[in-house]
Coordinates of C-alpha atoms in Angstrom, one line a residue:
X29 CA 27.1 22.9 12.4
X30 CA 24.7 25.8 11.5
X31 CA 23.5 27.6 14.6
X32 CA 20.1 29.0 15.4
X33 CA 21.7 32.5 15.4
X34 CA 22.6 32.1 11.8
X35 CA 19.1 31.0 10.9
X36 CA 17.7 34.1 12.7
X37 CA 20.0 36.5 10.9
X38 CA 19.2 34.8 7.5
X39 CA 15.4 35.1 8.2
X40 CA 15.7 38.6 9.8
X41 CA 14.0 37.5 13.0
X42 CA 15.0 36.9 16.6
X43 CA 16.3 33.5 17.8
X44 CA 13.2 33.2 20.0
X45 CA 11.1 33.5 16.9
X46 CA 13.1 30.8 15.2
X47 CA 12.6 28.6 18.2
X48 CA 8.9 29.1 18.2
X49 CA 8.5 28.7 14.5
X50 CA 10.5 25.4 14.3
X51 CA 9.1 23.9 17.5
X52 CA 5.5 24.7 16.9
X53 CA 5.2 26.1 20.4
X54 CA 4.0 29.7 20.7
X55 CA 2.4 32.0 18.1
X56 CA 4.2 32.9 14.9
X57 CA 2.5 34.2 11.8
X58 CA 2.3 31.9 8.8
X59 CA 4.5 34.2 6.7
X60 CA 7.2 34.4 9.4
X61 CA 7.1 30.6 9.9
X62 CA 7.5 30.1 6.2
X63 CA 10.5 32.5 6.1
X64 CA 12.1 30.8 9.0
X65 CA 11.6 27.3 7.6
X66 CA 13.0 28.4 4.3
X67 CA 16.1 29.9 6.0
X68 CA 16.6 26.7 8.0
X69 CA 16.3 24.6 4.8
X70 CA 18.7 26.8 2.9
X71 CA 21.3 26.7 5.6
X72 CA 20.8 23.0 6.4
X73 CA 19.8 23.7 10.0
X74 CA 18.5 20.9 12.2
X75 CA 17.0 21.4 15.6
X76 CA 19.2 19.9 18.3
X77 CA 17.3 17.2 20.1
X78 CA 19.2 17.7 23.3
X79 CA 18.8 21.5 23.3
X80 CA 15.1 21.2 22.4
X81 CA 14.6 18.7 25.3
X82 CA 16.3 21.0 27.8
X83 CA 14.2 24.0 26.7
X84 CA 10.9 22.2 26.6
X85 CA 11.3 19.4 29.1
X86 CA 10.2 17.0 26.3
X87 CA 12.3 14.4 24.6
X88 CA 10.0 14.3 21.5
X89 CA 10.3 10.5 21.8
X90 CA 7.5 8.0 22.4
X91 CA 8.1 4.5 23.9
X92 CA 6.2 1.7 22.2
X93 CA 5.7 -1.6 24.0
X94 CA 5.1 -4.6 21.6
X95 CA 4.9 -8.4 22.2
X96 CA 6.1 -9.4 18.7
X97 CA 8.2 -7.6 16.0
X98 CA 8.0 -10.4 13.4
X99 CA 4.2 -10.7 13.1
X100 CA 2.5 -8.8 10.3
X101 CA -0.3 -7.3 12.5
X102 CA 2.1 -5.8 15.1
X103 CA 4.5 -4.5 12.5
X104 CA 1.7 -2.9 10.6
X105 CA 0.3 -1.2 13.7
X106 CA 3.8 -0.1 14.5
X107 CA 4.2 1.3 11.0
X108 CA 1.1 3.4 11.5
X109 CA 2.4 4.7 14.8
X110 CA 5.9 5.6 13.3
X111 CA 4.5 7.4 10.3
X112 CA 2.1 9.5 12.3
X113 CA 4.7 10.4 14.9
X114 CA 7.3 11.2 12.3
X115 CA 5.0 13.7 10.6
X116 CA 4.8 15.5 14.0
X117 CA 8.6 15.4 14.5
X118 CA 8.6 12.6 17.1
X119 CA 11.0 9.6 17.3
X120 CA 10.0 6.2 18.8
X121 CA 11.9 3.8 21.1
X122 CA 10.8 0.2 20.8
X123 CA 10.5 -2.1 23.8
X124 CA 9.9 -5.8 22.9
X125 CA 8.2 -7.4 25.9
X126 CA 8.3 -11.1 26.3
X127 CA 6.4 -13.4 28.7
X128 CA 9.5 -13.6 30.9
X129 CA 8.6 -12.0 34.2
X130 CA 12.1 -10.8 35.1
X131 CA 12.6 -9.2 31.7
X132 CA 9.2 -7.5 31.9
X133 CA 10.0 -6.3 35.4
X134 CA 13.3 -4.8 34.2
X135 CA 11.5 -3.0 31.5
X136 CA 9.1 -1.3 33.9
X137 CA 11.6 -0.8 36.7
X138 CA 14.6 0.4 34.7
X139 CA 14.2 1.3 31.1
X140 CA 11.0 3.3 31.3
X141 CA 12.2 5.1 34.3
X142 CA 15.1 6.7 32.5
X143 CA 12.9 9.6 31.5
X144 CA 13.8 9.2 27.8
X145 CA 10.2 9.2 26.5
X146 CA 7.3 11.6 26.7
X147 CA 4.6 8.9 26.5
X148 CA 4.0 5.2 26.1
X149 CA 1.9 3.2 23.6
X150 CA 1.3 -0.5 24.4
X151 CA 0.2 -2.7 21.5
X152 CA -1.9 -5.7 22.4
X153 CA -0.3 -6.3 25.8
X154 CA -2.3 -7.2 28.8
X155 CA -0.6 -5.2 31.5
X156 CA -1.0 -6.6 35.0
X157 CA -2.0 -4.4 38.0
X158 CA 1.7 -4.0 39.1
X159 CA 2.8 -3.1 35.5
X160 CA -0.1 -0.6 35.1
X161 CA 0.9 1.0 38.4
X162 CA 4.5 1.4 37.3
X163 CA 3.3 3.1 34.2
X164 CA 1.1 5.5 36.1
X165 CA 3.9 6.3 38.5
X166 CA 5.9 7.7 35.5
X167 CA 3.3 10.4 35.2
X168 CA 3.4 10.0 31.4
X169 CA 0.4 9.7 29.0
X170 CA -0.2 6.0 28.2
X171 CA -2.4 4.7 25.3
X172 CA -3.1 0.9 25.2
X173 CA -4.3 -0.8 22.0
X174 CA -6.1 -4.1 22.0
X175 CA -8.0 -4.6 25.2
X176 CA -9.7 -3.0 28.2
X177 CA -7.7 -1.6 31.1
X178 CA -9.9 0.5 33.4
X179 CA -6.8 2.5 34.6
X180 CA -5.5 3.5 31.2
X181 CA -6.8 5.1 28.1
X182 CA -7.5 2.2 25.7
X183 CA -8.4 1.7 22.0
X184 CA -10.2 -1.6 21.6
X185 CA -11.7 -3.7 18.9
X186 CA -14.8 -5.8 19.9
X187 CA -13.4 -9.2 18.9
X188 CA -16.6 -11.0 19.7
X189 CA -18.6 -8.7 17.3
X190 CA -15.9 -9.0 14.7
X191 CA -16.1 -12.8 14.7
X192 CA -19.9 -12.7 14.7
X193 CA -19.8 -10.5 11.6
X194 CA -17.5 -12.9 9.7
X195 CA -19.6 -15.9 10.8
X196 CA -22.9 -14.3 10.0
X197 CA -21.6 -13.5 6.5
X198 CA -21.1 -17.3 5.9
X199 CA -24.5 -18.1 7.4
X200 CA -26.2 -15.5 5.1
X201 CA -24.7 -17.4 2.2
X202 CA -26.4 -20.6 3.3
X203 CA -23.5 -22.3 5.0
X204 CA -24.3 -24.5 8.0
X205 CA -21.2 -26.8 8.2
X206 CA -18.8 -24.0 9.2
X207 CA -15.4 -24.9 10.6
X208 CA -13.2 -22.6 12.7
X209 CA -9.4 -22.3 12.8
X210 CA -8.6 -20.6 16.2
X211 CA -5.5 -20.7 18.4
X212 CA -3.9 -23.3 20.7
X213 CA -3.5 -22.3 24.3
X214 CA 0.1 -21.0 24.0
X215 CA -1.1 -18.4 21.5
X216 CA -4.2 -17.4 23.4
X217 CA -2.5 -14.7 25.6
X218 CA -2.9 -11.0 26.2
X219 CA -6.7 -10.2 26.2
X220 CA -7.5 -13.7 24.9
X221 CA -8.4 -12.4 21.5
X222 CA -8.6 -15.9 19.9
X223 CA -11.0 -17.0 22.7
X224 CA -13.2 -13.9 22.1
X225 CA -13.3 -14.6 18.4
X226 CA -14.3 -18.2 19.0
X227 CA -17.0 -17.0 21.3
X228 CA -18.3 -14.7 18.6
X229 CA -18.3 -17.6 16.1
X230 CA -20.2 -19.9 18.5
X231 CA -22.7 -17.2 19.4
X232 CA -23.5 -16.6 15.7
X233 CA -24.0 -20.4 15.2
X234 CA -26.2 -20.7 18.3
X235 CA -28.4 -17.7 17.2
X236 CA -28.9 -19.6 13.9
X237 CA -29.9 -22.8 15.7
X238 CA -26.7 -24.6 14.8
X239 CA -24.9 -26.9 17.2
X240 CA -21.2 -26.3 17.7
X241 CA -19.3 -29.4 16.7
X242 CA -15.8 -29.9 18.2
X243 CA -14.8 -31.8 15.1
X244 CA -15.1 -28.5 13.1
X245 CA -12.6 -26.7 15.3
X246 CA -8.8 -26.8 14.7
X247 CA -6.2 -24.8 16.6
X248 CA -3.2 -23.1 14.9
X249 CA -0.6 -20.4 15.6
X250 CA -1.9 -17.4 13.6
X251 CA 0.6 -18.0 10.7
X252 CA 0.0 -19.0 7.1
X253 CA 1.8 -22.3 7.8
X254 CA -0.4 -23.0 10.8
X255 CA -3.6 -22.2 8.9
X256 CA -2.4 -24.5 6.1
X257 CA -1.9 -27.4 8.5
X258 CA -5.2 -26.8 10.3
X259 CA -7.2 -26.6 7.1
X260 CA -5.7 -29.9 5.9
X261 CA -6.8 -31.5 9.1
X262 CA -10.3 -30.1 8.8
X263 CA -10.7 -31.1 5.1
X264 CA -9.1 -34.5 5.5
X265 CA -11.2 -35.8 8.4
X266 CA -13.6 -38.7 7.6
X267 CA -17.3 -37.9 7.5
X268 CA -18.9 -34.7 6.4
X269 CA -16.5 -32.0 5.5
X270 CA -17.2 -28.3 6.1
X271 CA -18.5 -26.1 3.3
X272 CA -16.9 -23.0 4.8
X273 CA -14.0 -22.0 7.1
X274 CA -13.8 -19.0 9.4
X275 CA -10.2 -18.4 10.4
X276 CA -9.4 -16.1 13.3
X277 CA -6.7 -14.3 11.3
X278 CA -6.1 -13.5 7.6
X279 CA -2.8 -15.3 7.6
X280 CA -4.5 -18.5 8.8
X281 CA -7.2 -17.9 6.2
X282 CA -4.6 -17.6 3.4
X283 CA -3.1 -20.9 4.7
X284 CA -6.6 -22.5 4.4
X285 CA -6.9 -21.2 0.8
X286 CA -3.6 -22.8 -0.1
X287 CA -4.5 -26.1 1.6
X288 CA -7.8 -26.2 -0.2
X289 CA -6.0 -25.7 -3.5
X290 CA -3.6 -28.5 -2.8
X291 CA -6.4 -30.9 -1.9
X292 CA -8.3 -30.1 -5.1
X293 CA -11.1 -28.0 -3.6
X294 CA -12.2 -25.0 -5.6
X295 CA -12.7 -21.7 -3.7
X296 CA -15.4 -20.5 -3.4
X297 CA -17.3 -23.1 -5.4
X298 CA -16.5 -26.0 -3.1
X299 CA -15.3 -24.1 0.0
X300 CA -15.8 -20.6 1.3
X301 CA -13.1 -19.0 3.4
X302 CA -13.2 -15.8 5.5
X303 CA -10.6 -14.2 7.8
X304 CA -10.0 -11.3 10.1
X305 CA -7.4 -8.5 9.9
X306 CA -7.2 -6.7 6.6
X307 CA -3.9 -8.3 5.6
X308 CA -2.1 -6.6 2.7
X309 CA -2.1 -10.0 0.8
X310 CA -5.8 -10.3 1.2
X311 CA -6.6 -8.5 -2.1
X312 CA -4.1 -10.6 -4.0
X313 CA -5.7 -13.9 -2.7
X314 CA -9.2 -12.4 -3.2
X315 CA -9.8 -13.1 0.5
X316 CA -13.0 -12.0 2.2
X317 CA -12.1 -10.5 5.5
X318 CA -13.2 -8.3 8.4
X319 CA -10.8 -5.5 8.1
X320 CA -9.7 -4.0 11.5
X321 CA -7.5 -1.4 9.8
X322 CA -4.2 -2.1 11.7
X323 CA -2.4 0.8 10.1
X324 CA -5.2 3.1 11.1
X325 CA -5.0 1.7 14.7
X326 CA -1.4 2.8 14.9
X327 CA -2.1 6.3 13.5
X328 CA -5.0 6.7 15.9
X329 CA -2.9 5.7 18.9
X330 CA -0.2 8.2 17.8
X331 CA -2.8 10.9 17.5
X332 CA -4.2 10.0 20.9
X333 CA -0.8 10.1 22.7
X334 CA 0.1 13.5 21.1
X335 CA -3.3 14.9 22.1
X336 CA -2.7 13.6 25.6
X337 CA 0.6 15.3 25.7
X338 CA -0.9 18.6 24.6
X339 CA -3.6 18.4 27.2
X340 CA -1.4 17.0 30.0
X341 CA -1.1 20.3 31.8
X342 CA -4.6 21.5 31.1
X343 CA -6.8 18.6 32.2
X344 CA -6.5 15.2 34.0
X345 CA -6.2 12.2 31.7
X346 CA -9.5 10.5 30.8
X347 CA -9.6 6.7 31.1
X348 CA -12.4 6.0 28.7
X349 CA -12.2 3.4 26.1
X350 CA -12.3 4.2 22.4
X351 CA -13.9 1.7 20.0
X352 CA -11.8 1.0 16.9
X353 CA -13.6 0.5 13.6
X354 CA -13.9 -2.7 11.5
X355 CA -15.6 -3.6 8.2
X356 CA -16.6 -6.7 6.3
X357 CA -14.8 -6.7 2.9
X358 CA -16.4 -9.2 0.6
X359 CA -14.1 -10.6 -2.2
X360 CA -13.9 -13.8 -4.1
X361 CA -13.2 -16.4 -1.4
X362 CA -16.8 -16.7 -0.2
X363 CA -20.0 -17.5 -2.2
X364 CA -23.5 -18.8 -1.7
X365 CA -23.8 -22.5 -0.9
X366 CA -25.1 -24.3 -4.0
X367 CA -28.6 -25.7 -3.7

């Protein structure tokens, strides 16, 4: 393997200068930094992670806690985190947390205490008081995405406001018989996001003077298949059918589009459909959605954890929430109700 001494000789600088130039710690002029980087590239030199860790006290590794790895939203947030950290020379270690209490306890009592990470990002996980305390005891920066935690720095989306925006869009188009595809209890965990979205939906109806009808609610599991089944239930019930559907996720909204097509309904002429998320398939299906920019959420969380690391020795951590952006994206799945 090429040594740092060889890089220093090739660049005509000291080994200390090479270390500063490649680590980003300490002042090095732009021209010297470029010369060192060129020498390292020419020689094929790669900074030793173990040596760098010993010298800096940092592992250049961030732990990411995630409840699901096979769901689009979580994998997209994770992709944003990984991309942003990679650009800054950091690795990630994934910890998939289940609802099993013993497994979660082992994660906080054992894995995170091995001092193999410089900070922790938790994606859409409602950490209990004991789990939060275990994280704080590590004396590491922690960023939580997806819900409030007064003892941690959090990045949150106002799910009530997001759902209101989606519902108000349908109301503005003249729809009054609006159905909602939400979540069954087993999927309403960690910050109760489906509940908050249902609350936003019902608040918007109440403000418009419309009674909430239980017959226009159908639970699902936040998948395309679940949304398909729920929409078939809503559209197949006897009596007045809905003229619009608000689904609590884009995947369920896409399922509703497919169900409407199978039942012979035209979208948006016969039925308007809106979702939440900003799914990558949304444009293909011409789905109107409230985009919550999941890729950007991951990038923002990565930026926040690195900023916290840089400020760790200079100031105490701030436990103030950060509001994440969202935006209504109108496409071809919603239209004004015919007179």
